[in-house]
CSV table of C-alpha atoms in Angstrom, one decimal:
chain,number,residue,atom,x,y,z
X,1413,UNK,CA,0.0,0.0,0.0
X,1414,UNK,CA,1.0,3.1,-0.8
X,1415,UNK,CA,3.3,2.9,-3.5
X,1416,UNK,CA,3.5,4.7,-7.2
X,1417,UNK,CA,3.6,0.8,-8.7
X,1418,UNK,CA,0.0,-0.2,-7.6
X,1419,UNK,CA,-1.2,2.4,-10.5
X,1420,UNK,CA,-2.1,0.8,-13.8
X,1421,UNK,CA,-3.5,2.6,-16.8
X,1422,UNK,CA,-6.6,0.7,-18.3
X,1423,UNK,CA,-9.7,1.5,-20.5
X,1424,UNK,CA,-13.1,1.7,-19.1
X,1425,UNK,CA,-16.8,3.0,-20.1
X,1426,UNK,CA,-17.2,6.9,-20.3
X,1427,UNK,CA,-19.1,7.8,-17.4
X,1428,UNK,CA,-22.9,9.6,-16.9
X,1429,UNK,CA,-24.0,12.3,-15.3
X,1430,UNK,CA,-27.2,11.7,-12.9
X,1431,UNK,CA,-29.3,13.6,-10.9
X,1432,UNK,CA,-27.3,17.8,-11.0
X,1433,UNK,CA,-23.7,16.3,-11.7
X,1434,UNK,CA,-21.6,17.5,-13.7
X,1435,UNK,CA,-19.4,15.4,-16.5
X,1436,UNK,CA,-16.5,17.0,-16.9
X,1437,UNK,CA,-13.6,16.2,-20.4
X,1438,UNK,CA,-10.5,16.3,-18.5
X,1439,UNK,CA,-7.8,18.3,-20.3
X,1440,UNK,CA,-5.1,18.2,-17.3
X,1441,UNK,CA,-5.2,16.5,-13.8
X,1442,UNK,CA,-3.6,17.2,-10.9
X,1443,UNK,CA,-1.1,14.2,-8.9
X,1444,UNK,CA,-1.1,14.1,-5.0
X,1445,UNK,CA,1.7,12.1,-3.7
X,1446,UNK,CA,0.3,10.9,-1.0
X,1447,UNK,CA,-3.0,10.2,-2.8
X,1448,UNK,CA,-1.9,6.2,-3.0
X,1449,UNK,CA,-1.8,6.3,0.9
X,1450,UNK,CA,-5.7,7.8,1.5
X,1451,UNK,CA,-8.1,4.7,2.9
X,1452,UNK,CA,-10.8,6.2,0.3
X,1453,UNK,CA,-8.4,5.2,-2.1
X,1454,UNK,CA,-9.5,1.7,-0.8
X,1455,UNK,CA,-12.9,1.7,-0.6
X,1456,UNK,CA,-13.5,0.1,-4.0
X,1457,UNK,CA,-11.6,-3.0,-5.8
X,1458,UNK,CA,-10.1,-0.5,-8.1
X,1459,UNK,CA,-10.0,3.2,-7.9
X,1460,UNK,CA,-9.1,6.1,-10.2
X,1461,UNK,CA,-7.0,8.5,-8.3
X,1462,UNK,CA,-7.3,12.4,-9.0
X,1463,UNK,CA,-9.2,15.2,-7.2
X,1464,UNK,CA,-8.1,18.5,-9.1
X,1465,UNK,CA,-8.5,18.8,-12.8
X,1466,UNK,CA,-9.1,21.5,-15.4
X,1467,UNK,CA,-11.4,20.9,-18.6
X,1468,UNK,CA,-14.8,21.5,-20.1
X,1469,UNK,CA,-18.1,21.1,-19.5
X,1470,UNK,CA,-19.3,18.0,-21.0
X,1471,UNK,CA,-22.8,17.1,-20.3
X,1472,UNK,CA,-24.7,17.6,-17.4
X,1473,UNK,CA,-27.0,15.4,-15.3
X,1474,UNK,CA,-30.6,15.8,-15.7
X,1475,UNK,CA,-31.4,17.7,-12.8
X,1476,UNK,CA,-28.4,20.0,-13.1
X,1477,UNK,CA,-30.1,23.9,-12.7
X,1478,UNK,CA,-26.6,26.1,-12.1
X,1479,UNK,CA,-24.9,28.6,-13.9
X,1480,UNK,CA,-22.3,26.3,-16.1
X,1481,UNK,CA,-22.7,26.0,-19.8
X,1482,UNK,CA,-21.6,23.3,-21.9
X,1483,UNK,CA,-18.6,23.4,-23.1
X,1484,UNK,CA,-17.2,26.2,-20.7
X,1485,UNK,CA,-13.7,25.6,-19.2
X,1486,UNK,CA,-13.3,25.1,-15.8
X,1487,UNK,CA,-11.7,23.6,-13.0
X,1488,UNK,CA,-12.5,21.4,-9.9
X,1489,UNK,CA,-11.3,20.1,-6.8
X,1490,UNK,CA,-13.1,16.6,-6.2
X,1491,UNK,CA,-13.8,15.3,-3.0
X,1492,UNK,CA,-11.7,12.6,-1.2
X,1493,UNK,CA,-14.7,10.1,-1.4
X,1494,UNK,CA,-15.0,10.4,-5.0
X,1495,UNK,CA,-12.0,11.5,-6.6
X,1496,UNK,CA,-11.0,9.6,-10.5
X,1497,UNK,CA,-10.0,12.8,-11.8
X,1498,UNK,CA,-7.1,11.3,-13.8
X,1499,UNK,CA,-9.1,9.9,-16.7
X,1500,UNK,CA,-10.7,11.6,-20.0
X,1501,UNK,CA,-13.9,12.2,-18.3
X,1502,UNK,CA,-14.7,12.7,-14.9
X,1503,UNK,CA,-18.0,13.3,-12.6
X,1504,UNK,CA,-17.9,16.2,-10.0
X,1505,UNK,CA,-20.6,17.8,-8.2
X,1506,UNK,CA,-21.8,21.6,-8.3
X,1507,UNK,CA,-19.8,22.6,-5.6
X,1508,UNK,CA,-16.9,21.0,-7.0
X,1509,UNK,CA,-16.6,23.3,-10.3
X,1510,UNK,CA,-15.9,27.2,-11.1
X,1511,UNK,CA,-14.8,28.7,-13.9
X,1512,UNK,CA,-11.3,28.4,-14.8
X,1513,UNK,CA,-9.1,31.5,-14.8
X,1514,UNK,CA,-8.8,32.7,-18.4
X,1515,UNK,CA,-5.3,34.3,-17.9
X,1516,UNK,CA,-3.5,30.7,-17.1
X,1517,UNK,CA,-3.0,27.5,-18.6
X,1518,UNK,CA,-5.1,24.0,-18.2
X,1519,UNK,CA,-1.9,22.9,-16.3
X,1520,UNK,CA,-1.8,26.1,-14.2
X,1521,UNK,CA,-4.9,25.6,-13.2
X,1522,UNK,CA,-4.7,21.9,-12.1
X,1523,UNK,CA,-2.5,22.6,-9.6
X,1524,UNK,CA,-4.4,24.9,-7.9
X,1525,UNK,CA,-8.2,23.6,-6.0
X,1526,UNK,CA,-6.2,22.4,-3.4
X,1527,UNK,CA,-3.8,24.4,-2.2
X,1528,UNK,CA,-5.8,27.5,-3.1
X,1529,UNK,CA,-8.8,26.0,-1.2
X,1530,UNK,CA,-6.8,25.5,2.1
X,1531,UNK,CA,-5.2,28.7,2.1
X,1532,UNK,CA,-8.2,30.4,2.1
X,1533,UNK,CA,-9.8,28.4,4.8
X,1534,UNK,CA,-7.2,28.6,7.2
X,1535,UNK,CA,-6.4,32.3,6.7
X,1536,UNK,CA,-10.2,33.6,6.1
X,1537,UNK,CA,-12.1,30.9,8.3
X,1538,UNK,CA,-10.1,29.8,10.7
X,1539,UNK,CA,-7.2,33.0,11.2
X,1540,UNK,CA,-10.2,35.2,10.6
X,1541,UNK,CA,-7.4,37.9,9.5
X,1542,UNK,CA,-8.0,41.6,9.5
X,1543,UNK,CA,-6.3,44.7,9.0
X,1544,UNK,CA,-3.0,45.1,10.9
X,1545,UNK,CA,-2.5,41.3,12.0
X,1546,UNK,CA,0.6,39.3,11.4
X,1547,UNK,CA,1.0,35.5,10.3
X,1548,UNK,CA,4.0,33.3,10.3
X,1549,UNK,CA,3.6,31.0,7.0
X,1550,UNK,CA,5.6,27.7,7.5
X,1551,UNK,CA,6.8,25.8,4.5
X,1552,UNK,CA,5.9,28.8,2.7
X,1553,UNK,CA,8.0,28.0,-0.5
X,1554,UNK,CA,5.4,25.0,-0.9
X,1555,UNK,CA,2.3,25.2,-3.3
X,1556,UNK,CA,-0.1,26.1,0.4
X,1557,UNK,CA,2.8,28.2,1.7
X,1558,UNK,CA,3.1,30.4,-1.3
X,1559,UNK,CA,-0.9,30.7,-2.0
X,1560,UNK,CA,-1.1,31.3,1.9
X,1561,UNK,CA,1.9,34.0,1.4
X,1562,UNK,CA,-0.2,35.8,-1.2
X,1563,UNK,CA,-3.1,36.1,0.8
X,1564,UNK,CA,-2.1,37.2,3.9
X,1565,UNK,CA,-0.2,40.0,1.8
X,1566,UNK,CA,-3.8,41.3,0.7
X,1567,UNK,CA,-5.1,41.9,4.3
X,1568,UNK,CA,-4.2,45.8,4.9
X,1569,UNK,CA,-1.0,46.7,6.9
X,1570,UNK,CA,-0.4,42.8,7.4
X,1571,UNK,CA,2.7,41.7,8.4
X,1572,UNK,CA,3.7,38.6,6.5
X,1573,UNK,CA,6.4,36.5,7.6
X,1574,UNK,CA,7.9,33.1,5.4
X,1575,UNK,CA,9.5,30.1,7.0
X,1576,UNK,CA,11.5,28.6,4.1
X,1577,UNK,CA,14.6,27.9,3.0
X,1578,UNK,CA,17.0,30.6,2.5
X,1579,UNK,CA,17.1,30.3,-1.4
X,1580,UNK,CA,13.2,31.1,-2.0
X,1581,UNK,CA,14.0,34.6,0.3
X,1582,UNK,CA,13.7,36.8,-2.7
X,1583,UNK,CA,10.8,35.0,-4.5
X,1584,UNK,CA,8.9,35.5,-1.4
X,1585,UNK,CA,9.3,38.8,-0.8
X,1586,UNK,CA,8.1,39.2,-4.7
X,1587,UNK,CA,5.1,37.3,-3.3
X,1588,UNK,CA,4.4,39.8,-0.6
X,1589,UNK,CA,6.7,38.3,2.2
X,1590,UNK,CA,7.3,41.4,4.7
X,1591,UNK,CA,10.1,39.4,6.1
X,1592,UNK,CA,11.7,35.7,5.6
X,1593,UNK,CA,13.6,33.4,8.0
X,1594,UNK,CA,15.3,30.4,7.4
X,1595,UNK,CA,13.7,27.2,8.9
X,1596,UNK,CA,17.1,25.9,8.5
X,1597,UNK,CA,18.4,28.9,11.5
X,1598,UNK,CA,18.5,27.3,15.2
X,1599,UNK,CA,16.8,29.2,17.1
X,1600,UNK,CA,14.6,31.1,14.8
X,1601,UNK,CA,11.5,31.0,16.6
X,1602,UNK,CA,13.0,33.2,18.9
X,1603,UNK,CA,13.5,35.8,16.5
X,1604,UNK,CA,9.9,36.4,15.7
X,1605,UNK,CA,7.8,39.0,17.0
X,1606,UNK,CA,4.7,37.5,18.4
X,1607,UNK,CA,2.0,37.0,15.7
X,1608,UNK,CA,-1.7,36.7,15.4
X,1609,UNK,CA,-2.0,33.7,13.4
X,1610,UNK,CA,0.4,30.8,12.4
X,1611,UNK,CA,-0.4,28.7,9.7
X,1612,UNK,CA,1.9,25.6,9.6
X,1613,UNK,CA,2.2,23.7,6.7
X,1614,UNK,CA,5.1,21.6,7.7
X,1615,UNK,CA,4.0,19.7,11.1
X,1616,UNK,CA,6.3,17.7,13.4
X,1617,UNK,CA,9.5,19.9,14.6
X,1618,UNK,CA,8.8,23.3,12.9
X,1619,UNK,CA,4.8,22.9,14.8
X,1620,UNK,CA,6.4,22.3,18.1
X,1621,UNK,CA,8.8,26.0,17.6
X,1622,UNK,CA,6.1,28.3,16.0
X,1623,UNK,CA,4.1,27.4,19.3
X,1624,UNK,CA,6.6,30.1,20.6
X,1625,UNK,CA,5.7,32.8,18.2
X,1626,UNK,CA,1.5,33.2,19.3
X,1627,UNK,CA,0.5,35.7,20.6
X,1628,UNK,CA,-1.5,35.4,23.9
X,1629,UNK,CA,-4.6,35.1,22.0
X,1630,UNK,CA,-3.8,33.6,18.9
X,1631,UNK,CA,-4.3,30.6,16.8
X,1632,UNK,CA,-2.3,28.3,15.6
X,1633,UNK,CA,-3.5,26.3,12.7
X,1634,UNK,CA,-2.1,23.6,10.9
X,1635,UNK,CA,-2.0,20.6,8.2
X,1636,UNK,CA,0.7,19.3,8.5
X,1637,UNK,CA,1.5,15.5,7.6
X,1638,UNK,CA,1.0,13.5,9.6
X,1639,UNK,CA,-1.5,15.1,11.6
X,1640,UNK,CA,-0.4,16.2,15.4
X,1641,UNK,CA,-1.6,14.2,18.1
X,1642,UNK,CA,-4.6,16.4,18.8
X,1643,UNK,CA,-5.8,17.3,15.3
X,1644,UNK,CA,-8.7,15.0,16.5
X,1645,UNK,CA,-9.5,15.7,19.4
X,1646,UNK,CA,-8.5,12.9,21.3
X,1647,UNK,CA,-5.8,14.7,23.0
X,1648,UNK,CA,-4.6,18.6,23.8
X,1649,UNK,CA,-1.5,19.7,22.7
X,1650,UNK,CA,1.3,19.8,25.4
X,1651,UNK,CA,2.3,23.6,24.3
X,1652,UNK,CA,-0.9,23.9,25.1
X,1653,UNK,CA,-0.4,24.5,29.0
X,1654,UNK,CA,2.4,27.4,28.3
X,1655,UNK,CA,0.0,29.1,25.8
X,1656,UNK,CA,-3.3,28.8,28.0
X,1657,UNK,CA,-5.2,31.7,25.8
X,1658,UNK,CA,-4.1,30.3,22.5
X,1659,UNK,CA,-6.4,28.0,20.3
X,1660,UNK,CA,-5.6,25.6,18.2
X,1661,UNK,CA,-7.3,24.0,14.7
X,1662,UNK,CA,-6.4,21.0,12.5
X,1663,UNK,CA,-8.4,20.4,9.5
X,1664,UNK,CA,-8.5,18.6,6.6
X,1665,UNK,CA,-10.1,21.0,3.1
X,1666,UNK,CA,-13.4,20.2,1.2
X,1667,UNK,CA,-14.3,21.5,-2.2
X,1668,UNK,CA,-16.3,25.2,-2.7
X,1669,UNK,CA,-16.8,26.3,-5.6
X,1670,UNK,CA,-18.2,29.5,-4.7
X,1671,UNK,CA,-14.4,29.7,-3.6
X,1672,UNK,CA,-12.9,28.6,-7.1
X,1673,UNK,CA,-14.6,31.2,-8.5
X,1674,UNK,CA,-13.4,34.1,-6.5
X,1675,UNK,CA,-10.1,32.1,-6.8
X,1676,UNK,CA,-10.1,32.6,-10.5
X,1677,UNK,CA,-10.9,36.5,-10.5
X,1678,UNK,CA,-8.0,37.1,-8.3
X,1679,UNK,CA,-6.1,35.1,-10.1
X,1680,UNK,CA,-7.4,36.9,-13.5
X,1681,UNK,CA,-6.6,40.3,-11.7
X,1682,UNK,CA,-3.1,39.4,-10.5
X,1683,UNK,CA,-3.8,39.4,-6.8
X,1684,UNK,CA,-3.1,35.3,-6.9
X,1685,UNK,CA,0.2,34.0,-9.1
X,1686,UNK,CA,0.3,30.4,-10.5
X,1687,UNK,CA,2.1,27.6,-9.3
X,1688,UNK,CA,5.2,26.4,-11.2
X,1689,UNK,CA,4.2,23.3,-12.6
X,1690,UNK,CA,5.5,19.9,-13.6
X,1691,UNK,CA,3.8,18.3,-17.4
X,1692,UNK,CA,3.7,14.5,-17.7
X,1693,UNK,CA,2.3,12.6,-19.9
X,1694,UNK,CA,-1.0,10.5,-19.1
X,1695,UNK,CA,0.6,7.2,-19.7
X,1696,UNK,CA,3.8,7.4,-17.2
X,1697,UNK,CA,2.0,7.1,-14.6
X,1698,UNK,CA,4.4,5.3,-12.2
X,1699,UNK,CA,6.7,8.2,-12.9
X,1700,UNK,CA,4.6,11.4,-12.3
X,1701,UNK,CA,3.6,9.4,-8.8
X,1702,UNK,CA,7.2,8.6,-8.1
X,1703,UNK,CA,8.4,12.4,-8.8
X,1704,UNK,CA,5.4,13.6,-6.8
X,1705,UNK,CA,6.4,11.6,-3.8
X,1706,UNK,CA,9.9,13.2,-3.9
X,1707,UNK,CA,9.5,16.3,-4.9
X,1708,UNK,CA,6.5,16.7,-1.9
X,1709,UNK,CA,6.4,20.7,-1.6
X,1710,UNK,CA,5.9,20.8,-5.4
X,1711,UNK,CA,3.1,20.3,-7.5
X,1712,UNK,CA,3.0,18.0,-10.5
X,1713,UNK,CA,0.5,17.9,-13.4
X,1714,UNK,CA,-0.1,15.8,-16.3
């Protein structure tokens, strides 16, 4: 279990729409690593991974009654439970599929449900961030870092700081980074000024330090692999009981496409840049998984 050689490529029926689903021609798909490791992956005999893809709009299901026309391009981030996104033809729900931004690629915009999607629920949902706060971004040269940098640079007067590597400094700061530290730094948690929010990306180590950066009152919100101890609430967190005030969310994205679409207008107006992205072609599977798996802050598309 969990390895890039359980996935085989094979032929099957094109699938129907029923009820207000959507069918969607896939023109590019998005690879999760990890997706080869997700019990839903499991739930059937076989299973087509895939849970972000941009295309068209192929036919719709009989009761379908939104705003989608055929043959408009858009893009999707499939639940978990359903996911087969890497095929021709896929079935989403509504609130699975926006619009595709017009200013980027198929590619571009494969990469992007995801990460986009839990960005904007940690920051706006959970970090609830306003005017004048300040965020710590860890593993913020990854594809949710980097969205989550972006964001937090559009809240007024925010002050936006990026845990990475030295060598993504610069790119960062293009991003909207008011100031970068090196993960890589002993002691760097010490440096920071208290802040109002940390989103952690990372999990394990880096989690435990940017406990020390909250502010009395602050959150700390992660989703980080694997999940801490308490992301369940079967447990509290030990920094917990130096940090009394603090909360404290774990969570785990769903798909909105309400969200996608104001995604792809910020992304059409500039406010959001794309993600760097890896091409492969549909039939090396074993090797876009493999590359995926490796290259784990990085997103690859087919």
């Amino acid at each position: 279990m969990g390895s890039p050689r359980i996935v085989t490529n094979s032929a099957m029926e094109k699938p129907t729409p029923t009820g207000c689903d959507i069918l969607v021609s896939v023109f590019a798909a998005g690879v999760t690593g990890d997706a080869v490791t997700w019990p839903e992956t499991y739930a059937t005999p076989s299973r087509i991974p895939g849970h972000e893809v941009s295309g068209s709009i192929a036919a719709f299901g009989p009761d379908y009654a939104g705003g989608l026309v055929l043959g408009q391009l858009i893009y999707a981030f499939i639940s978990a439970e359903r996911g087969q996104g890497q095929a021709d033809f896929v079935v989403c729900s509504p609130n699975e599929v926006a619009p595709k931004p017009t200013t980027i690629s198929h590619a571009e915009a494969a990469a992007l449900p995801i990460p986009l999607l839990t960005a904007w629920e940690a920051l706006k949902d959970h970090g609830n961030m306003s005017a004048g706060m300040g965020v710590l971004v860890t593993g913020a040269s990854g594809a949710v870092g980097s969205l989550s940098v972006q964001m937090a640079a559009q809240v007024k007067d925010s002050r936006v700081i990026a845990l990475a590597s030295s060598q993504h400094h610069k790119w960062l700061q293009t991003l909207g980074a008011t100031e970068t530290i090196d993960y890589k730094t002993e002691g760097w948690e010490a440096t920071v000024q208290a802040v109002d929010v940390v989103f952690d990306t990372v999990g394990g180590d880096i989690l435990t330090k940017a406990w020390n950066t909250i502010k009395d009152r602050g959150i700390i919100i992660t989703v980080g692999d694997p999940a801490p101890a308490w992301a369940f609430g079967k447990a509290e967190p030990r920094e917990a009981s130096q940090h009394p005030n603090a909360r404290y969310k774990y969570f785990i994205v769903s798909p909105n496409a309400k969200r996608l679409a104001e995604a792809a207008t910020l992304v059409d107006e500039g406010g959001i840049k794309s993600l760097a992205v890896e091409r492969f072609s549909f039939d090396d599977a074993n090797g876009w998984l493999a590359v995926v798996e490796i290259l784990s802050d990085r997103e690859a598309r087919l």
